[in-house]
Amino acid sequence: MNNRASVRGVVQQPRVPARSSPPPDRQPQPGRPTGADPTPSTVPQPYRSDPSIPRQPVRSAQPPPTAPGPARRRAPSPFRREPTLGGTALDGLDQQDLEGSAGFGWREALHRVTGIDLGPGRDSAYEHQLRDRARAAVGGAFPIAVLSFKGGVGKTVVVEALGSTFGAVRDDRVIAIDIDAGDLSERHGRPNPRSMADLLLDQAVTQYSDVRAHTYMNSFGLEVLGLPEFARTNWRLEPHDVVKALSILRNHYSLVLVDCPKAVNSAVMDAVLPEARALVVVTSTSIDAIRKAKTTLEWLWHNGHQRLMRSTVLAINHVEHAKVGVLAAKELEELSARVAATVVLPFDRHVHDGKEIGLDRLSKESRRSYLEMAAVLGDVFPGEHVEQNLRLAAARPPRGR
């Protein structure tokens, strides 16, 4: 559907054999870049901390070795972490290699000086592949519920950054809705004075422009629909409000990210979960948060949501600049075996400041991590053959309004 209007950045999956090529239904779409290497630059590994557990061989992401020469001193990276706790060759992409440095790399410099074009490097090819996967056809509205049983783990930041990543790479509409009464609107940017309550009370909402009047779009193409300020209204969100809001939004948006309340067993979540097509469960690296994430996964499994577990991503968010303990690493490894994929989000000073989230102000490794998460979710999108009867507008308006 096209209705255009401590560990760092590691994607890990359960213990399944690595595939040398993508499945048949994940072929590149017409008009998309096809020059990227169809295989990932690493083999996804389980989240493991025991070095005695054998690992699958990985293809190095580093440039080929050169002849030995005089030793040169390199400035240390400011936030470099030890490559432990499930690290793979993806960890090498974080470092200041020539291809990933600021400005332009040696390939572009060679092209400018000599006119010789060597094409994209391994790092660039991998990123192109991630973007292609994140751009996969949805075939209809695809709600993604982002939840956490514990506060303070960065759930709202994940909603904003993941939604902005989708908005930046896709050609269709992406919206995030706040049903947690948190600070999503503030982390997004300028809040719209109109809210979900106004949208639901407006009986004349039929066109995309009617919905758009209640949202705010950032410069990356993500719209946010917030809740009213509870101090100034007696309106309260009910389960039927969630059902109605999703019913309206699915007519105009391809991706709908839901910033969910912490009470996963609440009446509001009873309305969200049957509508969701994928889940993102967010945890920090603290023991308390990890065990609450475990409780969340167990509750989902024992309450009839096994289908969602097959499209659940575990987001391990480093909310503090600290190493992960041995016990925490072991429990994270166990959690990773229960979900479709695990993505590790590095500590990011811009996020830690608590201000408006700008995707372009995140670190390079943070942006890569969110792109990897978007790609993993793109792998479960159903494709263009689903829900073709949905009425969808043709274009997305200019961004940042």
mmCIF file of C-alpha atoms in Angstrom:
data_model
loop_
_atom_site.group_PDB
_atom_site.id
_atom_site.type_symbol
_atom_site.label_atom_id
_atom_site.label_comp_id
_atom_site.label_asym_id
_atom_site.label_seq_id
_atom_site.Cartn_x
_atom_site.Cartn_y
_atom_site.Cartn_z
ATOM 1 C CA MET A 1 0.000 0.000 0.000
ATOM 2 C CA ASN A 2 1.399 3.353 -0.992
ATOM 3 C CA ASN A 3 -0.407 6.326 0.497
ATOM 4 C CA ARG A 4 2.479 8.721 0.624
ATOM 5 C CA ALA A 5 1.593 11.963 2.147
ATOM 6 C CA SER A 6 27.265 -3.352 27.955
ATOM 7 C CA VAL A 7 26.004 -3.915 23.776
ATOM 8 C CA ARG A 8 25.125 -1.658 20.938
ATOM 9 C CA GLY A 9 22.790 -2.006 17.996
ATOM 10 C CA VAL A 10 22.611 -5.805 17.937
ATOM 11 C CA VAL A 11 19.693 -7.629 16.358
ATOM 12 C CA GLN A 12 19.396 -11.064 17.863
ATOM 13 C CA GLN A 13 16.906 -13.811 17.166
ATOM 14 C CA PRO A 14 16.013 -17.152 18.797
ATOM 15 C CA ARG A 15 18.033 -20.239 18.150
ATOM 16 C CA VAL A 16 17.118 -20.981 14.550
ATOM 17 C CA PRO A 17 19.472 -21.865 11.703
ATOM 18 C CA ALA A 18 20.714 -18.880 9.734
ATOM 19 C CA ARG A 19 19.404 -18.573 6.184
ATOM 20 C CA SER A 20 21.651 -17.736 3.311
ATOM 21 C CA SER A 21 18.930 -15.926 1.378
ATOM 22 C CA PRO A 22 15.612 -14.221 2.164
ATOM 23 C CA PRO A 23 12.360 -16.255 1.920
ATOM 24 C CA PRO A 24 10.429 -16.123 -1.369
ATOM 25 C CA ASP A 25 7.842 -13.630 -0.119
ATOM 26 C CA ARG A 26 10.513 -11.106 0.836
ATOM 27 C CA GLN A 27 11.779 -10.404 -2.701
ATOM 28 C CA PRO A 28 12.688 -6.777 -3.490
ATOM 29 C CA GLN A 29 9.758 -4.756 -4.799
ATOM 30 C CA PRO A 30 9.757 -2.909 -8.099
ATOM 31 C CA GLY A 31 11.325 0.495 -7.875
ATOM 32 C CA ARG A 32 13.293 -0.374 -4.761
ATOM 33 C CA PRO A 33 17.100 -0.482 -4.658
ATOM 34 C CA THR A 34 18.361 -3.932 -5.582
ATOM 35 C CA GLY A 35 22.121 -3.458 -5.362
ATOM 36 C CA ALA A 36 22.326 -4.400 -1.667
ATOM 37 C CA ASP A 37 23.711 -7.744 -0.629
ATOM 38 C CA PRO A 38 20.589 -9.904 0.005
ATOM 39 C CA THR A 39 22.245 -11.584 2.990
ATOM 40 C CA PRO A 40 22.908 -9.727 6.253
ATOM 41 C CA SER A 41 26.452 -8.818 7.136
ATOM 42 C CA THR A 42 26.232 -11.009 10.212
ATOM 43 C CA VAL A 43 24.429 -14.140 11.274
ATOM 44 C CA PRO A 44 21.898 -13.198 14.021
ATOM 45 C CA GLN A 45 22.922 -14.701 17.337
ATOM 46 C CA PRO A 46 20.959 -15.460 20.519
ATOM 47 C CA TYR A 47 21.455 -13.065 23.408
ATOM 48 C CA ARG A 48 24.176 -14.979 25.214
ATOM 49 C CA SER A 49 26.687 -14.156 27.898
ATOM 50 C CA ASP A 50 28.517 -17.481 28.320
ATOM 51 C CA PRO A 51 31.632 -17.447 26.094
ATOM 52 C CA SER A 52 31.760 -21.246 26.256
ATOM 53 C CA ILE A 53 28.566 -21.530 24.195
ATOM 54 C CA PRO A 54 29.585 -22.084 20.577
ATOM 55 C CA ARG A 55 28.661 -19.321 18.123
ATOM 56 C CA GLN A 56 27.913 -19.540 14.436
ATOM 57 C CA PRO A 57 30.590 -18.107 12.171
ATOM 58 C CA VAL A 58 30.009 -14.517 11.120
ATOM 59 C CA ARG A 59 31.243 -12.538 8.172
ATOM 60 C CA SER A 60 33.462 -9.744 9.307
ATOM 61 C CA ALA A 61 32.126 -6.216 8.860
ATOM 62 C CA GLN A 62 35.634 -4.750 8.926
ATOM 63 C CA PRO A 63 37.657 -3.661 5.841
ATOM 64 C CA PRO A 64 40.155 -6.193 4.457
ATOM 65 C CA PRO A 65 43.562 -6.246 6.184
ATOM 66 C CA THR A 66 46.293 -4.057 4.834
ATOM 67 C CA ALA A 67 50.057 -4.411 4.869
ATOM 68 C CA PRO A 68 51.643 -3.644 8.254
ATOM 69 C CA GLY A 69 53.003 -0.157 8.624
ATOM 70 C CA PRO A 70 53.969 2.313 11.314
ATOM 71 C CA ALA A 71 51.591 2.219 14.255
ATOM 72 C CA ARG A 72 49.160 5.130 14.399
ATOM 73 C CA ARG A 73 47.318 6.301 17.479
ATOM 74 C CA ARG A 74 43.544 6.640 17.212
ATOM 75 C CA ALA A 75 41.433 8.827 19.417
ATOM 76 C CA PRO A 76 39.273 6.613 21.651
ATOM 77 C CA SER A 77 35.517 6.536 21.008
ATOM 78 C CA PRO A 78 33.703 8.464 23.751
ATOM 79 C CA PHE A 79 31.093 5.776 24.566
ATOM 80 C CA ARG A 80 32.791 2.562 23.524
ATOM 81 C CA ARG A 81 31.545 -0.522 25.377
ATOM 82 C CA GLU A 82 33.003 -3.983 25.766
ATOM 83 C CA PRO A 83 31.826 -6.328 22.964
ATOM 84 C CA THR A 84 30.251 -8.847 25.346
ATOM 85 C CA LEU A 85 26.723 -10.071 26.148
ATOM 86 C CA GLY A 86 25.741 -11.443 22.790
ATOM 87 C CA GLY A 87 27.820 -9.135 20.628
ATOM 88 C CA THR A 88 28.225 -10.066 16.982
ATOM 89 C CA ALA A 89 30.126 -8.615 14.072
ATOM 90 C CA LEU A 90 27.532 -5.835 14.078
ATOM 91 C CA ASP A 91 29.463 -4.378 16.993
ATOM 92 C CA GLY A 92 32.248 -3.485 14.591
ATOM 93 C CA LEU A 93 29.913 -1.153 12.717
ATOM 94 C CA ASP A 94 29.816 1.141 15.730
ATOM 95 C CA GLN A 95 33.486 1.963 15.567
ATOM 96 C CA GLN A 96 35.000 4.837 13.674
ATOM 97 C CA ASP A 97 35.988 2.958 10.540
ATOM 98 C CA LEU A 98 36.684 4.868 7.359
ATOM 99 C CA GLU A 99 33.392 4.041 5.670
ATOM 100 C CA GLY A 100 31.243 5.126 8.622
ATOM 101 C CA SER A 101 33.010 8.288 9.683
ATOM 102 C CA ALA A 102 31.519 11.743 9.495
ATOM 103 C CA GLY A 103 31.640 13.655 6.260
ATOM 104 C CA PHE A 104 32.385 11.297 3.375
ATOM 105 C CA GLY A 105 34.338 8.034 3.309
ATOM 106 C CA TRP A 106 37.375 6.953 1.368
ATOM 107 C CA ARG A 107 35.224 5.493 -1.428
ATOM 108 C CA GLU A 108 33.608 8.844 -2.107
ATOM 109 C CA ALA A 109 36.942 10.617 -1.800
ATOM 110 C CA LEU A 110 38.433 8.261 -4.391
ATOM 111 C CA HIS A 111 35.466 8.857 -6.672
ATOM 112 C CA ARG A 112 35.829 12.645 -6.377
ATOM 113 C CA VAL A 113 39.552 12.595 -7.099
ATOM 114 C CA THR A 114 39.814 9.864 -9.767
ATOM 115 C CA GLY A 115 36.254 9.365 -11.013
ATOM 116 C CA ILE A 116 36.461 5.665 -10.102
ATOM 117 C CA ASP A 117 33.237 4.427 -8.484
ATOM 118 C CA LEU A 118 33.739 1.340 -6.295
ATOM 119 C CA GLY A 119 30.066 1.226 -5.271
ATOM 120 C CA PRO A 120 28.744 0.999 -1.724
ATOM 121 C CA GLY A 121 30.784 -0.640 1.013
ATOM 122 C CA ARG A 122 29.623 -3.499 3.196
ATOM 123 C CA ASP A 123 28.259 -1.121 5.834
ATOM 124 C CA SER A 124 26.261 0.878 3.283
ATOM 125 C CA ALA A 125 24.932 -2.265 1.621
ATOM 126 C CA TYR A 126 23.722 -3.598 4.965
ATOM 127 C CA GLU A 127 21.940 -0.329 5.744
ATOM 128 C CA HIS A 128 20.281 -0.324 2.315
ATOM 129 C CA GLN A 129 19.051 -3.823 3.032
ATOM 130 C CA LEU A 130 17.609 -2.704 6.378
ATOM 131 C CA ARG A 131 15.781 0.155 4.681
ATOM 132 C CA ASP A 132 14.318 -2.166 2.057
ATOM 133 C CA ARG A 133 13.021 -4.496 4.765
ATOM 134 C CA ALA A 134 11.513 -1.584 6.725
ATOM 135 C CA ARG A 135 9.766 -0.418 3.521
ATOM 136 C CA ALA A 136 7.989 -3.752 3.018
ATOM 137 C CA ALA A 137 4.395 -3.504 1.847
ATOM 138 C CA VAL A 138 1.827 -3.597 4.640
ATOM 139 C CA GLY A 139 -1.279 -4.349 2.582
ATOM 140 C CA GLY A 140 -3.513 -2.505 5.036
ATOM 141 C CA ALA A 141 -3.377 -0.926 8.474
ATOM 142 C CA PHE A 142 -0.797 -2.575 10.725
ATOM 143 C CA PRO A 143 -1.079 -1.645 14.444
ATOM 144 C CA ILE A 144 2.082 -2.168 16.529
ATOM 145 C CA ALA A 145 1.584 -2.104 20.304
ATOM 146 C CA VAL A 146 4.589 -0.899 22.327
ATOM 147 C CA LEU A 147 4.317 -1.891 25.959
ATOM 148 C CA SER A 148 6.159 -2.297 29.209
ATOM 149 C CA PHE A 149 5.006 -3.512 32.598
ATOM 150 C CA LYS A 150 7.434 -1.092 34.305
ATOM 151 C CA GLY A 151 7.865 2.653 34.000
ATOM 152 C CA GLY A 152 11.176 4.387 33.368
ATOM 153 C CA VAL A 153 12.443 1.959 30.711
ATOM 154 C CA GLY A 154 12.055 4.366 27.778
ATOM 155 C CA LYS A 155 8.865 2.972 26.223
ATOM 156 C CA THR A 156 7.654 6.346 24.957
ATOM 157 C CA VAL A 157 11.070 7.127 23.484
ATOM 158 C CA VAL A 158 10.957 3.826 21.609
ATOM 159 C CA VAL A 159 7.538 4.752 20.189
ATOM 160 C CA GLU A 160 8.795 8.146 19.014
ATOM 161 C CA ALA A 161 12.144 6.990 17.606
ATOM 162 C CA LEU A 162 10.785 3.842 15.954
ATOM 163 C CA GLY A 163 7.853 5.751 14.478
ATOM 164 C CA SER A 164 10.177 8.475 13.151
ATOM 165 C CA THR A 165 12.407 5.796 11.623
ATOM 166 C CA PHE A 166 9.441 4.274 9.795
ATOM 167 C CA GLY A 167 8.272 7.736 8.747
ATOM 168 C CA ALA A 168 11.706 8.605 7.365
ATOM 169 C CA VAL A 169 12.164 5.485 5.222
ATOM 170 C CA ARG A 170 8.622 4.629 4.110
ATOM 171 C CA ASP A 171 6.400 6.197 1.478
ATOM 172 C CA ASP A 172 3.123 5.909 3.378
ATOM 173 C CA ARG A 173 1.545 7.403 6.486
ATOM 174 C CA VAL A 174 2.737 6.519 9.974
ATOM 175 C CA ILE A 175 1.039 7.618 13.191
ATOM 176 C CA ALA A 176 1.621 7.024 16.902
ATOM 177 C CA ILE A 177 -1.196 7.325 19.423
ATOM 178 C CA ASP A 178 -0.815 7.873 23.148
ATOM 179 C CA ILE A 179 -3.167 5.880 25.365
ATOM 180 C CA ASP A 180 -0.818 5.971 28.370
ATOM 181 C CA ALA A 181 -1.317 9.650 29.252
ATOM 182 C CA GLY A 182 2.447 10.043 29.157
ATOM 183 C CA ASP A 183 4.730 12.578 27.517
ATOM 184 C CA LEU A 184 4.612 11.290 23.927
ATOM 185 C CA SER A 185 3.359 14.633 22.614
ATOM 186 C CA GLU A 186 6.153 16.495 24.401
ATOM 187 C CA ARG A 187 8.879 14.122 23.201
ATOM 188 C CA HIS A 188 7.412 14.399 19.698
ATOM 189 C CA GLY A 189 7.470 18.185 19.440
ATOM 190 C CA ARG A 190 4.760 20.816 19.412
ATOM 191 C CA PRO A 191 1.533 19.226 20.761
ATOM 192 C CA ASN A 192 -1.679 19.764 18.822
ATOM 193 C CA PRO A 193 -4.319 21.452 21.031
ATOM 194 C CA ARG A 194 -6.826 19.013 19.553
ATOM 195 C CA SER A 195 -6.695 15.480 20.913
ATOM 196 C CA MET A 196 -8.112 12.004 20.551
ATOM 197 C CA ALA A 197 -11.145 13.102 22.533
ATOM 198 C CA ASP A 198 -11.905 15.809 19.961
ATOM 199 C CA LEU A 199 -11.423 13.329 17.121
ATOM 200 C CA LEU A 200 -13.828 10.815 18.629
ATOM 201 C CA LEU A 201 -16.447 13.476 19.373
ATOM 202 C CA ASP A 202 -16.326 14.804 15.808
ATOM 203 C CA GLN A 203 -19.093 12.996 13.956
ATOM 204 C CA ALA A 204 -18.029 14.487 10.615
ATOM 205 C CA VAL A 205 -14.622 12.779 10.409
ATOM 206 C CA THR A 206 -14.459 11.007 7.063
ATOM 207 C CA GLN A 207 -11.409 12.298 5.177
ATOM 208 C CA TYR A 208 -7.720 12.184 6.022
ATOM 209 C CA SER A 209 -7.712 15.968 6.377
ATOM 210 C CA ASP A 210 -10.266 15.626 9.186
ATOM 211 C CA VAL A 211 -7.917 13.347 11.107
ATOM 212 C CA ARG A 212 -4.854 15.416 10.211
ATOM 213 C CA ALA A 213 -6.386 18.421 11.964
ATOM 214 C CA HIS A 214 -5.940 16.554 15.272
ATOM 215 C CA THR A 215 -2.316 15.431 14.839
ATOM 216 C CA TYR A 216 1.134 16.949 14.641
ATOM 217 C CA MET A 217 3.719 15.681 12.143
ATOM 218 C CA ASN A 218 7.437 15.993 12.789
ATOM 219 C CA SER A 219 10.062 16.517 10.096
ATOM 220 C CA PHE A 220 10.496 12.748 9.615
ATOM 221 C CA GLY A 221 6.883 12.082 8.664
ATOM 222 C CA LEU A 222 5.594 10.674 11.971
ATOM 223 C CA GLU A 223 2.246 11.996 13.188
ATOM 224 C CA VAL A 224 1.149 11.816 16.818
ATOM 225 C CA LEU A 225 -2.386 11.812 18.191
ATOM 226 C CA GLY A 226 -2.345 12.636 21.884
ATOM 227 C CA LEU A 227 -4.752 12.514 24.784
ATOM 228 C CA PRO A 228 -6.308 15.658 26.294
ATOM 229 C CA GLU A 229 -4.771 17.252 29.366
ATOM 230 C CA PHE A 230 -6.644 15.492 32.124
ATOM 231 C CA ALA A 231 -6.365 18.486 34.453
ATOM 232 C CA ARG A 232 -8.592 20.460 32.063
ATOM 233 C CA THR A 233 -11.226 17.869 31.163
ATOM 234 C CA ASN A 234 -13.338 15.147 32.711
ATOM 235 C CA TRP A 235 -13.005 12.925 29.614
ATOM 236 C CA ARG A 236 -11.527 9.508 30.314
ATOM 237 C CA LEU A 237 -10.316 6.921 27.825
ATOM 238 C CA GLU A 238 -12.504 3.828 27.670
ATOM 239 C CA PRO A 239 -11.987 0.564 25.760
ATOM 240 C CA HIS A 240 -14.632 1.473 23.172
ATOM 241 C CA ASP A 241 -12.730 4.725 22.516
ATOM 242 C CA VAL A 242 -9.635 2.738 21.579
ATOM 243 C CA VAL A 243 -11.638 0.526 19.216
ATOM 244 C CA LYS A 244 -13.239 3.546 17.547
ATOM 245 C CA ALA A 245 -9.950 5.437 17.225
ATOM 246 C CA LEU A 246 -8.211 2.464 15.595
ATOM 247 C CA SER A 247 -11.207 1.994 13.312
ATOM 248 C CA ILE A 248 -10.844 5.588 12.082
ATOM 249 C CA LEU A 249 -7.060 5.508 11.755
ATOM 250 C CA ARG A 250 -6.876 2.232 9.830
ATOM 251 C CA ASN A 251 -8.677 3.941 6.934
ATOM 252 C CA HIS A 252 -5.898 6.497 6.501
ATOM 253 C CA TYR A 253 -2.605 5.101 7.882
ATOM 254 C CA SER A 254 -0.424 2.119 7.084
ATOM 255 C CA LEU A 255 1.381 1.870 10.435
ATOM 256 C CA VAL A 256 -0.225 2.731 13.774
ATOM 257 C CA LEU A 257 2.110 2.609 16.785
ATOM 258 C CA VAL A 258 0.315 2.461 20.131
ATOM 259 C CA ASP A 259 2.005 3.805 23.283
ATOM 260 C CA CYS A 260 0.300 1.429 25.718
ATOM 261 C CA PRO A 261 -0.415 1.764 29.456
ATOM 262 C CA LYS A 262 1.676 -0.241 31.908
ATOM 263 C CA ALA A 263 -1.297 -2.327 33.099
ATOM 264 C CA VAL A 264 -1.215 -5.011 30.429
ATOM 265 C CA ASN A 265 -4.216 -6.741 32.006
ATOM 266 C CA SER A 266 -6.421 -3.614 31.927
ATOM 267 C CA ALA A 267 -9.699 -3.136 30.050
ATOM 268 C CA VAL A 268 -7.979 -0.689 27.673
ATOM 269 C CA MET A 269 -5.361 -3.294 26.742
ATOM 270 C CA ASP A 270 -8.172 -5.798 26.210
ATOM 271 C CA ALA A 271 -9.213 -3.508 23.371
ATOM 272 C CA VAL A 272 -5.667 -2.996 22.021
ATOM 273 C CA LEU A 273 -4.286 -6.530 21.882
ATOM 274 C CA PRO A 274 -6.915 -8.041 19.535
ATOM 275 C CA GLU A 275 -6.212 -5.182 17.102
ATOM 276 C CA ALA A 276 -2.407 -5.404 17.288
ATOM 277 C CA ARG A 277 -0.469 -7.237 14.575
ATOM 278 C CA ALA A 278 2.913 -7.004 16.319
ATOM 279 C CA LEU A 279 4.299 -6.147 19.744
ATOM 280 C CA VAL A 280 7.404 -4.388 21.006
ATOM 281 C CA VAL A 281 8.124 -5.212 24.659
ATOM 282 C CA VAL A 282 10.556 -2.714 26.173
ATOM 283 C CA THR A 283 12.827 -3.424 29.113
ATOM 284 C CA SER A 284 15.872 -1.788 30.625
ATOM 285 C CA THR A 285 18.849 -3.790 31.868
ATOM 286 C CA SER A 286 17.801 -3.667 35.535
ATOM 287 C CA ILE A 287 16.771 -6.942 37.156
ATOM 288 C CA ASP A 288 13.394 -5.512 38.171
ATOM 289 C CA ALA A 289 12.555 -4.380 34.634
ATOM 290 C CA ILE A 290 13.732 -7.672 33.106
ATOM 291 C CA ARG A 291 11.548 -9.715 35.454
ATOM 292 C CA LYS A 292 8.531 -7.517 34.732
ATOM 293 C CA ALA A 293 9.158 -8.040 31.020
ATOM 294 C CA LYS A 294 9.196 -11.779 31.722
ATOM 295 C CA THR A 295 5.874 -11.428 33.535
ATOM 296 C CA THR A 296 4.466 -9.555 30.543
ATOM 297 C CA LEU A 297 5.494 -12.299 28.114
ATOM 298 C CA GLU A 298 4.123 -15.023 30.382
ATOM 299 C CA TRP A 299 0.825 -13.156 30.763
ATOM 300 C CA LEU A 300 0.503 -12.800 26.991
ATOM 301 C CA TRP A 301 1.200 -16.495 26.469
ATOM 302 C CA HIS A 302 -1.290 -17.685 29.101
ATOM 303 C CA ASN A 303 -4.076 -15.309 28.074
ATOM 304 C CA GLY A 304 -4.630 -16.292 24.480
ATOM 305 C CA HIS A 305 -2.042 -14.105 22.707
ATOM 306 C CA GLN A 306 0.328 -16.812 21.461
ATOM 307 C CA ARG A 307 -0.178 -15.501 17.909
ATOM 308 C CA LEU A 308 1.326 -12.148 18.898
ATOM 309 C CA MET A 309 4.344 -13.823 20.463
ATOM 310 C CA ARG A 310 5.409 -14.897 16.969
ATOM 311 C CA SER A 311 5.667 -11.218 15.974
ATOM 312 C CA THR A 312 7.034 -9.797 19.232
ATOM 313 C CA VAL A 313 10.297 -7.861 19.395
ATOM 314 C CA LEU A 314 12.137 -7.448 22.696
ATOM 315 C CA ALA A 315 13.783 -4.014 22.944
ATOM 316 C CA ILE A 316 16.576 -3.966 25.539
ATOM 317 C CA ASN A 317 17.055 -0.279 26.261
ATOM 318 C CA HIS A 318 20.208 1.018 27.963
ATOM 319 C CA VAL A 319 18.661 3.916 29.855
ATOM 320 C CA GLU A 320 21.859 4.382 31.861
ATOM 321 C CA HIS A 321 25.495 4.399 30.773
ATOM 322 C CA ALA A 322 26.459 1.269 32.712
ATOM 323 C CA LYS A 323 27.515 -2.307 32.116
ATOM 324 C CA VAL A 324 25.061 -5.195 32.349
ATOM 325 C CA GLY A 325 25.488 -7.547 35.287
ATOM 326 C CA VAL A 326 26.026 -11.282 34.842
ATOM 327 C CA LEU A 327 22.625 -12.196 36.310
ATOM 328 C CA ALA A 328 20.838 -9.608 34.162
ATOM 329 C CA ALA A 329 22.599 -10.891 31.044
ATOM 330 C CA LYS A 330 21.538 -14.462 31.803
ATOM 331 C CA GLU A 331 17.899 -13.469 32.274
ATOM 332 C CA LEU A 332 17.945 -11.354 29.115
ATOM 333 C CA GLU A 333 19.248 -14.365 27.220
ATOM 334 C CA GLU A 334 16.306 -16.419 28.483
ATOM 335 C CA LEU A 335 13.844 -13.689 27.496
ATOM 336 C CA SER A 336 15.311 -13.460 24.003
ATOM 337 C CA ALA A 337 14.536 -17.123 23.395
ATOM 338 C CA ARG A 338 10.816 -16.426 23.863
ATOM 339 C CA VAL A 339 10.371 -13.732 21.214
ATOM 340 C CA ALA A 340 10.792 -13.397 17.458
ATOM 341 C CA ALA A 341 13.780 -11.044 17.711
ATOM 342 C CA THR A 342 15.756 -8.943 20.168
ATOM 343 C CA VAL A 343 17.179 -5.475 19.494
ATOM 344 C CA VAL A 344 19.598 -3.764 21.876
ATOM 345 C CA LEU A 345 19.282 0.024 22.092
ATOM 346 C CA PRO A 346 22.470 1.760 23.280
ATOM 347 C CA PHE A 347 22.625 4.524 25.834
ATOM 348 C CA ASP A 348 22.071 7.845 24.083
ATOM 349 C CA ARG A 349 22.785 11.210 25.676
ATOM 350 C CA HIS A 350 20.154 12.962 23.554
ATOM 351 C CA VAL A 351 17.450 10.627 24.868
ATOM 352 C CA HIS A 352 18.752 10.877 28.414
ATOM 353 C CA ASP A 353 18.317 14.677 28.382
ATOM 354 C CA GLY A 354 14.531 14.223 28.364
ATOM 355 C CA LYS A 355 13.822 16.752 25.627
ATOM 356 C CA GLU A 356 12.109 16.541 22.255
ATOM 357 C CA ILE A 357 13.418 13.527 20.334
ATOM 358 C CA GLY A 358 15.070 14.326 17.026
ATOM 359 C CA LEU A 359 16.025 11.291 14.978
ATOM 360 C CA ASP A 360 18.904 13.233 13.435
ATOM 361 C CA ARG A 361 20.233 14.071 16.914
ATOM 362 C CA LEU A 362 20.494 10.456 18.015
ATOM 363 C CA SER A 363 23.881 8.797 17.818
ATOM 364 C CA LYS A 364 24.783 6.823 14.713
ATOM 365 C CA GLU A 365 24.536 3.551 16.582
ATOM 366 C CA SER A 366 21.097 4.475 18.003
ATOM 367 C CA ARG A 367 19.780 5.272 14.541
ATOM 368 C CA ARG A 368 21.151 1.974 13.269
ATOM 369 C CA SER A 369 19.482 0.097 16.135
ATOM 370 C CA TYR A 370 16.071 1.622 15.421
ATOM 371 C CA LEU A 371 16.499 0.892 11.721
ATOM 372 C CA GLU A 372 17.255 -2.725 12.616
ATOM 373 C CA MET A 373 14.106 -2.845 14.738
ATOM 374 C CA ALA A 374 12.051 -1.403 11.869
ATOM 375 C CA ALA A 375 13.547 -4.014 9.522
ATOM 376 C CA VAL A 376 12.699 -6.880 11.885
ATOM 377 C CA LEU A 377 9.096 -5.650 12.114
ATOM 378 C CA GLY A 378 9.012 -5.202 8.339
ATOM 379 C CA ASP A 379 9.752 -8.912 8.012
ATOM 380 C CA VAL A 380 6.310 -9.706 9.463
ATOM 381 C CA PHE A 381 4.331 -7.260 7.330
ATOM 382 C CA PRO A 382 1.806 -9.305 5.322
ATOM 383 C CA GLY A 383 2.364 -7.680 1.930
ATOM 384 C CA GLU A 384 0.206 -6.032 -0.676
ATOM 385 C CA HIS A 385 -2.240 -8.922 -1.118
ATOM 386 C CA VAL A 386 -3.936 -8.334 2.254
ATOM 387 C CA GLU A 387 -6.858 -5.945 2.823
ATOM 388 C CA GLN A 388 -6.783 -4.412 -0.633
ATOM 389 C CA ASN A 389 -10.344 -3.160 -0.146
ATOM 390 C CA LEU A 390 -9.290 -0.495 2.367
ATOM 391 C CA ARG A 391 -9.954 3.074 1.254
ATOM 392 C CA LEU A 392 -6.654 4.959 1.346
ATOM 393 C CA ALA A 393 -5.735 8.487 0.365
ATOM 394 C CA ALA A 394 -3.101 9.118 -2.282
ATOM 395 C CA ALA A 395 -0.562 11.448 -0.740
ATOM 396 C CA ARG A 396 0.940 12.590 2.522
ATOM 397 C CA PRO A 397 1.088 16.331 3.239
ATOM 398 C CA PRO A 398 4.337 18.230 3.770
ATOM 399 C CA ARG A 399 6.158 17.292 6.957
ATOM 400 C CA GLY A 400 6.706 19.312 10.100
ATOM 401 C CA ARG A 401 3.226 20.808 10.419
#
